[in-house]
Amino acid sequence: MDVAVIGGSAGGLATALVLARAGHRVTVLEREDLTPAPDLETAAAHAGRPTAPQIVQPHVFLPGTRALMERLLPDVLAAFRAAGARDAPLTSQMPASLTDRDPVDGDDELLPVMSRRATYDWVLGRIAAAEPGVEIRSGVTVTGLLADPGEPPHVRGVRTDHGDVDADLVVDAAGRRTAVDRWLDGIGAARSTVESAPCGLAYISRQYRMREGAPLPGPDTARVVMGLDEFLIGIWAGDNRTAQIVLAPLASDRRFRTAHEPEVFERTVRTVPYYAAWLDVLDPISDVAVMGGLHNTFRRLVVDGRPVATGLLAVGDAVCTTNPTFGRGIGVALRTIGDLAEVLAEHPDDPMAASLAMDRAVVEHVRPWYLDQATSDAARLAVLRHSVLGEPAPPPPSGDGERVSFAELRRASLVDPLAFRAVTRIMGMVGEPEKLYTDPDVVAATRAALARGGAAMAQPSRAELEAALT
């Protein structure tokens, strides 16, 4: 099968590798230059680009993502580790307030891989460029679809600013800014349907390297994220002794408009003692990067039981985007790519059946994570809007019943090992979120931990925060 993949970021290149290794001929079409940099640090220094601002923001390769890489692209995972990505022991992800750190059965499923996103993209790009069956065309902009008329139309390729490209299948891997609905308009097809819920946060981050010989305030594979009263703050360890620190305030909180300045950014980070200790042993290796305007989204190319077009499928951010602080993007991409490969193997000559099967797969495997993120974000935004903007306080949790919320679970995870592992599974895309929220043992442990009062997080007063941001 001849496959045209629109977009050459991580989702597009992983799609090309998986499909080429299944025997398909794949052409990747990307409007930017995809030539791999000569070395890792050059790649990291030039990773930022307007069409993919998330690449220079903090990343973690979640336990569920690692498992998908092991199944779909084991050589990429091996090369990723060889380039400096590090497997993180579960204890390095535990908050200091969690005193019971003994291992239990199942912990081996919960280990993330720590790295900058630029490192993953560099490794993936080098392997894709050398893969037989993959042709990468850089500097090519897709302008529309080629299609045969019908109900629905059948896509048979793409139009580009460098001429038409015929294909038996077109895969939209163009990311969260995909123009797929405009392309569908151009062939007289119905538009996709999109569910959307705001993340509501801005992301302001900077990359660092751990100072040689300096005693660290935590493990060198740490990932610690704190949801404070007026903003979120976190540190993500990376490859080759790097780390990233992020401030994530409400996008509408104008006090943080100065935080893109390096001095203001670091002064604000220092208002939280845990992160101030990290700044004492980190040297900056980048400017401050800002990202905003983000939503949780879930897109379907089947509407009312009928594909908007056959011969057109989608993967990655073109299907679903979620709050970047949870790091689910690569995991969602690999999940949809694995589903795509299985769908094509089952329905190689039936485009209608392939479209319907892919839709069933994303509804079953991806939509639960969209819904979980949208619900969690709505609750968190309500708290921040109350604290920062003075909007009405959200109603407190009932404290009873047979289900806990993500916010309750996360608070309990600071002191209870069962709650910690449950929230790690949810954040790591291991298992099903709703089953964990309603698991009787998890509910009981969460209720007991919250009744004991949990753990307090040291954070700045409003006056201290505003002084730092001034």
Tab-separated table of C-alpha atoms in Angstrom:
chain	number	residue	atom	x	y	z
A	1	MET	CA	0.000	0.000	0.000
A	2	ASP	CA	1.248	3.522	-0.829
A	3	VAL	CA	0.746	5.749	2.207
A	4	ALA	CA	1.117	9.542	2.360
A	5	VAL	CA	1.715	10.850	5.892
A	6	ILE	CA	0.975	14.549	6.411
A	7	GLY	CA	3.397	15.916	9.004
A	8	GLY	CA	6.905	14.879	9.936
A	9	SER	CA	7.021	15.532	13.664
A	10	ALA	CA	7.208	12.648	16.145
A	11	GLY	CA	3.775	11.240	15.278
A	12	GLY	CA	4.368	11.325	11.537
A	13	LEU	CA	7.825	9.755	11.668
A	14	ALA	CA	6.739	7.014	14.076
A	15	THR	CA	3.788	6.281	11.772
A	16	ALA	CA	6.150	5.998	8.817
A	17	LEU	CA	8.443	3.570	10.634
A	18	VAL	CA	5.664	1.307	11.893
A	19	LEU	CA	3.864	1.172	8.540
A	20	ALA	CA	7.030	0.726	6.471
A	21	ARG	CA	8.038	-2.201	8.662
A	22	ALA	CA	4.596	-3.697	8.039
A	23	GLY	CA	5.363	-3.689	4.310
A	24	HIS	CA	3.849	-0.396	3.165
A	25	ARG	CA	5.580	2.288	1.087
A	26	VAL	CA	5.428	5.564	3.019
A	27	THR	CA	5.982	9.154	1.918
A	28	VAL	CA	6.216	11.756	4.689
A	29	LEU	CA	5.312	15.313	3.697
A	30	GLU	CA	6.592	18.070	5.994
A	31	ARG	CA	6.734	21.803	5.322
A	32	GLU	CA	9.813	22.360	7.492
A	33	ASP	CA	13.348	21.020	7.072
A	34	LEU	CA	13.602	17.590	8.693
A	35	THR	CA	17.319	17.028	8.089
A	36	PRO	CA	18.639	15.612	11.399
A	37	ALA	CA	21.133	17.827	13.201
A	38	PRO	CA	24.722	16.530	13.335
A	39	ASP	CA	24.597	16.004	17.101
A	40	LEU	CA	22.173	15.960	19.989
A	41	GLU	CA	22.946	19.336	21.546
A	42	THR	CA	22.718	21.110	18.186
A	43	ALA	CA	19.319	19.465	17.751
A	44	ALA	CA	18.222	20.656	21.195
A	45	ALA	CA	19.417	24.215	20.551
A	46	HIS	CA	17.357	24.467	17.348
A	47	ALA	CA	14.355	22.350	18.387
A	48	GLY	CA	11.885	25.194	18.857
A	49	ARG	CA	9.648	26.057	15.937
A	50	PRO	CA	6.303	27.889	15.671
A	51	THR	CA	4.400	24.835	14.409
A	52	ALA	CA	5.492	22.662	17.360
A	53	PRO	CA	6.049	24.830	20.467
A	54	GLN	CA	5.631	21.795	22.728
A	55	ILE	CA	9.022	20.378	21.693
A	56	VAL	CA	10.924	22.793	23.951
A	57	GLN	CA	8.518	22.383	26.867
A	58	PRO	CA	9.011	19.747	29.607
A	59	HIS	CA	8.412	16.142	28.616
A	60	VAL	CA	8.319	12.747	30.245
A	61	PHE	CA	7.921	9.430	28.480
A	62	LEU	CA	5.244	7.844	30.598
A	63	PRO	CA	5.125	4.207	31.684
A	64	GLY	CA	2.380	3.518	29.149
A	65	THR	CA	4.407	5.292	26.474
A	66	ARG	CA	7.493	3.218	27.301
A	67	ALA	CA	5.456	0.010	26.957
A	68	LEU	CA	4.172	1.107	23.543
A	69	MET	CA	7.710	1.951	22.406
A	70	GLU	CA	8.902	-1.474	23.523
A	71	ARG	CA	6.155	-3.088	21.412
A	72	LEU	CA	6.143	-0.868	18.313
A	73	LEU	CA	9.637	0.648	18.056
A	74	PRO	CA	12.095	-1.244	20.270
A	75	ASP	CA	15.118	-0.069	18.261
A	76	VAL	CA	14.053	3.556	18.721
A	77	LEU	CA	13.775	3.005	22.471
A	78	ALA	CA	17.229	1.404	22.561
A	79	ALA	CA	18.751	4.285	20.573
A	80	PHE	CA	16.887	6.759	22.783
A	81	ARG	CA	18.484	5.264	25.865
A	82	ALA	CA	21.879	5.190	24.168
A	83	ALA	CA	21.496	8.934	23.492
A	84	GLY	CA	21.080	9.602	27.220
A	85	ALA	CA	17.401	9.025	28.055
A	86	ARG	CA	17.147	7.457	31.498
A	87	ASP	CA	14.798	4.910	33.047
A	88	ALA	CA	13.529	6.387	36.285
A	89	PRO	CA	13.040	4.215	39.384
A	90	LEU	CA	9.602	4.628	40.905
A	91	THR	CA	11.111	5.988	44.122
A	92	SER	CA	12.456	8.979	42.165
A	93	GLN	CA	8.864	9.899	41.314
A	94	MET	CA	7.659	9.709	44.926
A	95	PRO	CA	7.114	12.900	46.922
A	96	ALA	CA	9.346	13.366	49.946
A	97	SER	CA	6.241	13.265	52.158
A	98	LEU	CA	5.547	9.634	51.186
A	99	THR	CA	7.329	7.637	53.885
A	100	ASP	CA	6.318	4.124	52.783
A	101	ARG	CA	8.612	3.608	49.779
A	102	ASP	CA	8.781	-0.192	49.772
A	103	PRO	CA	8.298	-1.861	46.355
A	104	VAL	CA	5.136	-3.817	45.581
A	105	ASP	CA	4.044	-6.136	42.774
A	106	GLY	CA	3.326	-4.221	39.581
A	107	ASP	CA	5.848	-1.448	40.164
A	108	ASP	CA	7.769	-2.522	37.058
A	109	GLU	CA	4.795	-1.299	34.976
A	110	LEU	CA	5.106	2.224	36.366
A	111	LEU	CA	8.617	3.251	35.309
A	112	PRO	CA	8.898	6.323	33.039
A	113	VAL	CA	11.786	7.295	30.785
A	114	MET	CA	13.166	10.779	31.428
A	115	SER	CA	14.347	12.903	28.504
A	116	ARG	CA	13.939	16.126	26.639
A	117	ARG	CA	11.524	15.881	23.732
A	118	ALA	CA	14.237	17.184	21.376
A	119	THR	CA	16.352	14.125	22.117
A	120	TYR	CA	13.536	11.767	21.174
A	121	ASP	CA	12.825	13.662	17.961
A	122	TRP	CA	16.520	13.625	17.019
A	123	VAL	CA	16.816	9.864	17.543
A	124	LEU	CA	13.548	9.167	15.730
A	125	GLY	CA	14.495	11.426	12.819
A	126	ARG	CA	17.844	9.722	12.263
A	127	ILE	CA	16.276	6.261	12.239
A	128	ALA	CA	13.396	7.305	9.967
A	129	ALA	CA	15.782	8.945	7.502
A	130	ALA	CA	17.638	5.641	7.069
A	131	GLU	CA	14.570	3.387	6.952
A	132	PRO	CA	13.934	1.460	3.715
A	133	GLY	CA	10.403	2.076	2.534
A	134	VAL	CA	10.268	5.606	3.981
A	135	GLU	CA	10.720	8.703	1.824
A	136	ILE	CA	10.823	12.024	3.676
A	137	ARG	CA	10.061	15.140	1.652
A	138	SER	CA	10.909	18.329	3.511
A	139	GLY	CA	9.785	21.805	2.490
A	140	VAL	CA	6.484	20.477	1.129
A	141	THR	CA	3.176	22.024	2.225
A	142	VAL	CA	-0.033	20.045	1.824
A	143	THR	CA	-2.736	22.287	0.352
A	144	GLY	CA	-5.616	19.842	-0.068
A	145	LEU	CA	-6.793	16.320	-0.770
A	146	LEU	CA	-7.243	14.387	-3.995
A	147	ALA	CA	-10.504	12.466	-3.962
A	148	ASP	CA	-13.005	10.587	-6.057
A	149	PRO	CA	-16.573	11.842	-5.593
A	150	GLY	CA	-19.031	9.708	-3.695
A	151	GLU	CA	-21.023	9.367	-0.514
A	152	PRO	CA	-18.590	9.658	1.205
A	153	PRO	CA	-15.727	10.799	-1.067
A	154	HIS	CA	-12.715	8.494	-1.316
A	155	VAL	CA	-9.338	10.143	-0.756
A	156	ARG	CA	-6.639	8.995	-3.176
A	157	GLY	CA	-3.790	11.380	-2.368
A	158	VAL	CA	-2.887	14.952	-1.496
A	159	ARG	CA	-2.265	18.242	-3.246
A	160	THR	CA	0.927	20.064	-2.303
A	161	ASP	CA	2.778	23.202	-3.334
A	162	HIS	CA	5.204	20.837	-5.113
A	163	GLY	CA	2.583	18.875	-7.044
A	164	ASP	CA	0.132	16.066	-6.392
A	165	VAL	CA	1.048	12.909	-4.473
A	166	ASP	CA	-1.051	9.823	-5.190
A	167	ALA	CA	-1.652	7.384	-2.324
A	168	ASP	CA	-3.833	4.445	-1.358
A	169	LEU	CA	-4.127	5.939	2.128
A	170	VAL	CA	-3.565	9.411	3.564
A	171	VAL	CA	-2.679	9.676	7.269
A	172	ASP	CA	-3.189	13.021	8.980
A	173	ALA	CA	-0.298	13.442	11.422
A	174	ALA	CA	-0.310	17.236	11.130
A	175	GLY	CA	-0.871	17.791	14.857
A	176	ARG	CA	-3.217	19.961	16.838
A	177	ARG	CA	-3.252	22.637	14.137
A	178	THR	CA	-4.272	20.261	11.364
A	179	ALA	CA	-6.222	21.837	8.506
A	180	VAL	CA	-8.149	18.623	7.885
A	181	ASP	CA	-11.576	20.295	7.948
A	182	ARG	CA	-10.501	22.804	5.320
A	183	TRP	CA	-9.165	19.944	3.219
A	184	LEU	CA	-12.458	18.072	3.644
A	185	ASP	CA	-14.358	21.189	2.557
A	186	GLY	CA	-12.280	21.179	-0.618
A	187	ILE	CA	-13.521	17.727	-1.668
A	188	GLY	CA	-17.136	18.295	-0.687
A	189	ALA	CA	-16.949	16.046	2.369
A	190	ALA	CA	-18.530	16.559	5.777
A	191	ARG	CA	-16.311	18.021	8.472
A	192	SER	CA	-14.924	16.053	11.398
A	193	THR	CA	-16.461	16.407	14.844
A	194	VAL	CA	-14.315	17.820	17.639
A	195	GLU	CA	-14.915	17.767	21.382
A	196	SER	CA	-12.983	20.479	23.181
A	197	ALA	CA	-12.309	21.590	26.741
A	198	PRO	CA	-9.839	24.278	27.833
A	199	CYS	CA	-6.575	23.515	29.587
A	200	GLY	CA	-6.710	27.123	30.716
A	201	LEU	CA	-3.014	27.388	31.545
A	202	ALA	CA	0.030	29.073	30.059
A	203	TYR	CA	3.361	27.234	30.110
A	204	ILE	CA	6.548	29.132	30.888
A	205	SER	CA	9.666	26.989	31.117
A	206	ARG	CA	13.438	26.931	30.952
A	207	GLN	CA	15.980	24.181	30.381
A	208	TYR	CA	18.969	23.572	32.652
A	209	ARG	CA	21.906	21.235	33.152
A	210	MET	CA	22.774	19.782	36.536
A	211	ARG	CA	26.069	21.144	37.798
A	212	GLU	CA	28.818	18.543	37.969
A	213	GLY	CA	29.737	17.574	41.512
A	214	ALA	CA	26.940	19.569	43.132
A	215	PRO	CA	24.831	17.688	45.727
A	216	LEU	CA	21.309	17.496	44.305
A	217	PRO	CA	18.195	18.142	46.431
A	218	GLY	CA	16.518	15.103	44.890
A	219	PRO	CA	17.111	12.199	42.484
A	220	ASP	CA	18.588	13.070	39.096
A	221	THR	CA	15.541	11.412	37.495
A	222	ALA	CA	13.038	13.399	39.565
A	223	ARG	CA	9.720	14.647	38.279
A	224	VAL	CA	7.902	16.688	40.917
A	225	VAL	CA	4.830	18.763	40.040
A	226	MET	CA	2.971	20.866	42.607
A	227	GLY	CA	-0.451	22.394	42.095
A	228	LEU	CA	-0.247	25.458	44.361
A	229	ASP	CA	-3.012	27.886	45.248
A	230	GLU	CA	-2.272	30.339	42.425
A	231	PHE	CA	-0.150	28.456	39.872
A	232	LEU	CA	1.401	25.112	39.044
A	233	ILE	CA	5.137	24.512	39.221
A	234	GLY	CA	7.187	21.460	38.318
A	235	ILE	CA	10.604	20.052	37.545
A	236	TRP	CA	11.204	17.346	34.945
A	237	ALA	CA	14.605	15.657	34.827
A	238	GLY	CA	15.842	14.906	31.315
A	239	ASP	CA	18.576	13.132	29.417
A	240	ASN	CA	22.288	13.775	29.957
A	241	ARG	CA	21.833	15.493	33.330
A	242	THR	CA	19.408	18.071	32.008
A	243	ALA	CA	16.222	19.303	33.671
A	244	GLN	CA	13.337	21.618	32.877
A	245	ILE	CA	11.380	23.798	35.253
A	246	VAL	CA	7.929	25.097	34.358
A	247	LEU	CA	5.558	27.711	35.758
A	248	ALA	CA	1.967	27.132	34.660
A	249	PRO	CA	-0.390	29.928	35.743
A	250	LEU	CA	-3.870	30.650	34.486
A	251	ALA	CA	-3.573	31.890	30.921
A	252	SER	CA	-5.657	34.892	31.989
A	253	ASP	CA	-3.427	35.740	34.978
A	254	ARG	CA	-1.744	38.914	33.719
A	255	ARG	CA	0.631	39.020	36.675
A	256	PHE	CA	2.729	36.360	34.926
A	257	ARG	CA	3.181	38.353	31.717
A	258	THR	CA	6.668	39.324	32.978
A	259	ALA	CA	7.748	35.736	33.682
A	260	HIS	CA	9.214	35.270	30.198
A	261	GLU	CA	12.132	37.385	31.403
A	262	PRO	CA	14.833	35.033	32.785
A	263	GLU	CA	15.402	37.037	35.983
A	264	VAL	CA	11.682	37.211	36.754
A	265	PHE	CA	11.204	33.534	35.911
A	266	GLU	CA	13.917	32.397	38.288
A	267	ARG	CA	12.889	34.846	41.005
A	268	THR	CA	9.363	33.407	40.848
A	269	VAL	CA	10.628	29.812	40.921
A	270	ARG	CA	12.609	30.687	44.048
A	271	THR	CA	9.419	31.563	45.925
A	272	VAL	CA	8.872	27.795	46.321
A	273	PRO	CA	11.625	26.351	48.561
A	274	TYR	CA	11.880	22.933	46.896
A	275	TYR	CA	12.524	24.455	43.479
A	276	ALA	CA	14.809	27.143	44.859
A	277	ALA	CA	17.076	24.336	46.071
A	278	TRP	CA	17.163	22.912	42.537
A	279	LEU	CA	18.036	26.288	40.999
A	280	ASP	CA	21.105	26.374	43.259
A	281	VAL	CA	22.559	23.348	41.403
A	282	LEU	CA	21.324	24.047	37.851
A	283	ASP	CA	22.866	26.107	35.058
A	284	PRO	CA	20.520	27.466	32.359
A	285	ILE	CA	21.066	26.189	28.807
A	286	SER	CA	18.109	27.872	27.079
A	287	ASP	CA	15.986	30.970	27.017
A	288	VAL	CA	12.570	31.000	28.658
A	289	ALA	CA	9.942	29.403	26.387
A	290	VAL	CA	6.241	30.286	26.495
A	291	MET	CA	3.297	28.269	25.212
A	292	GLY	CA	-0.417	29.000	25.537
A	293	GLY	CA	-3.792	28.817	23.857
A	294	LEU	CA	-4.097	25.089	24.531
A	295	HIS	CA	-7.198	22.917	24.672
A	296	ASN	CA	-7.977	19.285	25.305
A	297	THR	CA	-9.488	18.038	22.057
A	298	PHE	CA	-10.831	14.787	20.630
A	299	ARG	CA	-11.516	14.508	16.897
A	300	ARG	CA	-13.495	11.864	15.007
A	301	LEU	CA	-13.510	11.271	11.265
A	302	VAL	CA	-16.697	9.206	11.558
A	303	VAL	CA	-19.870	11.239	12.094
A	304	ASP	CA	-23.254	9.635	12.822
A	305	GLY	CA	-21.802	6.240	12.017
A	306	ARG	CA	-20.411	7.230	8.615
A	307	PRO	CA	-16.851	8.236	7.636
A	308	VAL	CA	-16.523	11.812	6.389
A	309	ALA	CA	-14.226	10.311	3.727
A	310	THR	CA	-12.623	6.938	3.151
A	311	GLY	CA	-8.914	6.605	2.508
A	312	LEU	CA	-8.198	9.206	5.226
A	313	LEU	CA	-7.202	8.296	8.800
A	314	ALA	CA	-5.526	10.274	11.586
A	315	VAL	CA	-3.052	9.729	14.417
A	316	GLY	CA	-1.561	11.612	17.356
A	317	ASP	CA	-2.490	15.212	18.071
A	318	ALA	CA	-4.700	15.271	14.972
A	319	VAL	CA	-6.914	12.873	16.956
A	320	CYS	CA	-6.455	14.024	20.545
A	321	THR	CA	-4.581	16.686	22.502
A	322	THR	CA	-4.393	16.878	26.288
A	323	ASN	CA	-2.896	19.108	28.961
A	324	PRO	CA	0.906	19.093	28.353
A	325	THR	CA	1.764	18.924	32.051
A	326	PHE	CA	0.555	15.303	32.051
A	327	GLY	CA	2.908	14.364	29.196
A	328	ARG	CA	0.425	12.146	27.357
A	329	GLY	CA	1.085	13.383	23.815
A	330	ILE	CA	3.632	10.791	22.655
A	331	GLY	CA	1.643	8.039	24.361
A	332	VAL	CA	-1.542	9.035	22.540
A	333	ALA	CA	0.387	9.165	19.262
A	334	LEU	CA	1.846	5.676	19.699
A	335	ARG	CA	-1.506	4.275	20.805
A	336	THR	CA	-3.189	5.564	17.634
A	337	ILE	CA	-0.275	4.405	15.460
A	338	GLY	CA	-0.497	0.898	16.889
A	339	ASP	CA	-4.235	0.888	16.255
A	340	LEU	CA	-3.677	2.137	12.700
A	341	ALA	CA	-1.255	-0.689	11.932
A	342	GLU	CA	-3.706	-3.275	13.267
A	343	VAL	CA	-6.608	-1.766	11.324
A	344	LEU	CA	-4.670	-1.855	8.049
A	345	ALA	CA	-3.637	-5.452	8.673
A	346	GLU	CA	-7.266	-6.450	9.266
A	347	HIS	CA	-8.813	-4.390	6.438
A	348	PRO	CA	-6.159	-3.936	3.731
A	349	ASP	CA	-8.654	-3.732	0.855
A	350	ASP	CA	-11.742	-2.241	2.504
A	351	PRO	CA	-11.409	1.522	3.140
A	352	MET	CA	-14.889	1.802	4.640
A	353	ALA	CA	-14.237	-0.976	7.154
A	354	ALA	CA	-10.821	0.547	7.969
A	355	SER	CA	-12.367	3.948	8.728
A	356	LEU	CA	-15.008	2.439	11.001
A	357	ALA	CA	-12.498	0.180	12.776
A	358	MET	CA	-10.101	3.087	13.395
A	359	ASP	CA	-12.927	5.161	14.822
A	360	ARG	CA	-13.885	2.353	17.211
A	361	ALA	CA	-10.256	2.048	18.286
A	362	VAL	CA	-9.767	5.716	19.122
A	363	VAL	CA	-13.076	5.887	20.970
A	364	GLU	CA	-12.095	2.877	23.075
A	365	HIS	CA	-8.401	3.584	23.597
A	366	VAL	CA	-8.014	7.379	23.434
A	367	ARG	CA	-11.280	9.096	24.332
A	368	PRO	CA	-11.174	7.952	28.007
A	369	TRP	CA	-7.925	9.891	28.432
A	370	TYR	CA	-9.449	12.981	26.821
A	371	LEU	CA	-12.450	12.795	29.154
A	372	ASP	CA	-10.253	12.225	32.199
A	373	GLN	CA	-8.087	15.220	31.335
A	374	ALA	CA	-11.040	17.490	30.567
A	375	THR	CA	-12.660	16.627	33.905
A	376	SER	CA	-9.455	17.066	35.896
A	377	ASP	CA	-8.641	20.364	34.194
A	378	ALA	CA	-12.126	21.765	34.782
A	379	ALA	CA	-11.832	21.071	38.505
A	380	ARG	CA	-8.343	22.552	38.713
A	381	LEU	CA	-9.334	25.660	36.733
A	382	ALA	CA	-12.288	26.277	39.031
A	383	VAL	CA	-9.943	26.284	42.030
A	384	LEU	CA	-7.459	28.633	40.345
A	385	ARG	CA	-10.150	31.030	39.165
A	386	HIS	CA	-11.456	31.221	42.703
A	387	SER	CA	-7.993	31.797	44.202
A	388	VAL	CA	-6.687	34.196	41.550
A	389	LEU	CA	-9.735	35.911	40.078
A	390	GLY	CA	-12.121	35.774	43.014
A	391	GLU	CA	-14.749	33.734	41.195
A	392	PRO	CA	-17.148	31.648	43.326
A	393	ALA	CA	-15.520	28.730	45.086
A	394	PRO	CA	-16.234	25.333	43.576
A	395	PRO	CA	-18.289	23.038	45.794
A	396	PRO	CA	-16.113	20.878	48.048
A	397	PRO	CA	-15.946	17.121	47.379
A	398	SER	CA	-18.669	15.210	49.149
A	399	GLY	CA	-16.132	13.054	50.974
A	400	ASP	CA	-18.288	9.985	50.652
A	401	GLY	CA	-19.605	7.719	47.938
A	402	GLU	CA	-17.864	5.019	45.929
A	403	ARG	CA	-15.697	7.235	43.711
A	404	VAL	CA	-12.863	9.684	44.286
A	405	SER	CA	-11.813	12.557	42.044
A	406	PHE	CA	-8.386	13.020	40.537
A	407	ALA	CA	-7.785	16.021	42.815
A	408	GLU	CA	-8.579	13.957	45.916
A	409	LEU	CA	-6.412	11.116	44.710
A	410	ARG	CA	-3.513	13.437	43.987
A	411	ARG	CA	-3.668	15.008	47.460
A	412	ALA	CA	-3.785	11.576	49.077
A	413	SER	CA	-0.866	10.380	46.939
A	414	LEU	CA	1.441	12.697	48.891
A	415	VAL	CA	1.155	10.422	51.941
A	416	ASP	CA	-0.452	7.121	50.925
A	417	PRO	CA	1.376	4.509	48.784
A	418	LEU	CA	-1.777	2.979	47.284
A	419	ALA	CA	-3.105	6.381	46.255
A	420	PHE	CA	0.332	7.263	44.875
A	421	ARG	CA	0.376	4.191	42.651
A	422	ALA	CA	-3.192	4.810	41.524
A	423	VAL	CA	-2.432	8.384	40.487
A	424	THR	CA	0.793	7.199	38.833
A	425	ARG	CA	-1.216	4.707	36.761
A	426	ILE	CA	-3.686	7.397	35.722
A	427	MET	CA	-1.011	9.929	34.836
A	428	GLY	CA	1.106	7.212	33.199
A	429	MET	CA	-1.704	5.866	30.977
A	430	VAL	CA	-1.544	2.418	32.568
A	431	GLY	CA	-4.952	0.844	33.078
A	432	GLU	CA	-8.331	2.585	32.871
A	433	PRO	CA	-8.846	5.793	34.864
A	434	GLU	CA	-12.479	5.178	35.822
A	435	LYS	CA	-11.674	1.749	37.273
A	436	LEU	CA	-9.039	3.338	39.501
A	437	TYR	CA	-11.336	6.140	40.663
A	438	THR	CA	-13.888	3.520	41.743
A	439	ASP	CA	-11.573	0.789	43.034
A	440	PRO	CA	-12.805	0.113	46.613
A	441	ASP	CA	-9.289	-0.186	48.059
A	442	VAL	CA	-8.151	3.021	46.360
A	443	VAL	CA	-11.274	4.877	47.533
A	444	ALA	CA	-10.800	3.691	51.122
A	445	ALA	CA	-7.088	4.572	51.173
A	446	THR	CA	-7.781	8.017	49.686
A	447	ARG	CA	-10.542	8.800	52.180
A	448	ALA	CA	-8.347	7.711	55.098
A	449	ALA	CA	-5.369	9.767	53.904
A	450	LEU	CA	-7.481	12.893	53.440
A	451	ALA	CA	-9.035	12.422	56.878
A	452	ARG	CA	-5.524	12.439	58.367
A	453	GLY	CA	-4.926	15.846	56.804
A	454	GLY	CA	-2.468	14.981	54.025
A	455	ALA	CA	0.759	16.910	53.512
A	456	ALA	CA	1.179	20.675	53.383
A	457	MET	CA	3.114	22.240	50.493
A	458	ALA	CA	5.321	25.233	51.203
A	459	GLN	CA	4.340	28.028	48.837
A	460	PRO	CA	4.570	31.819	48.589
A	461	SER	CA	2.054	34.277	49.921
A	462	ARG	CA	0.322	36.465	47.357
A	463	ALA	CA	2.548	39.396	48.346
A	464	GLU	CA	5.701	37.291	47.884
A	465	LEU	CA	4.514	36.014	44.500
A	466	GLU	CA	3.619	39.468	43.200
A	467	ALA	CA	6.886	40.925	44.428
A	468	ALA	CA	8.774	38.252	42.493
A	469	LEU	CA	6.771	38.955	39.343
A	470	THR	CA	7.145	42.721	39.536
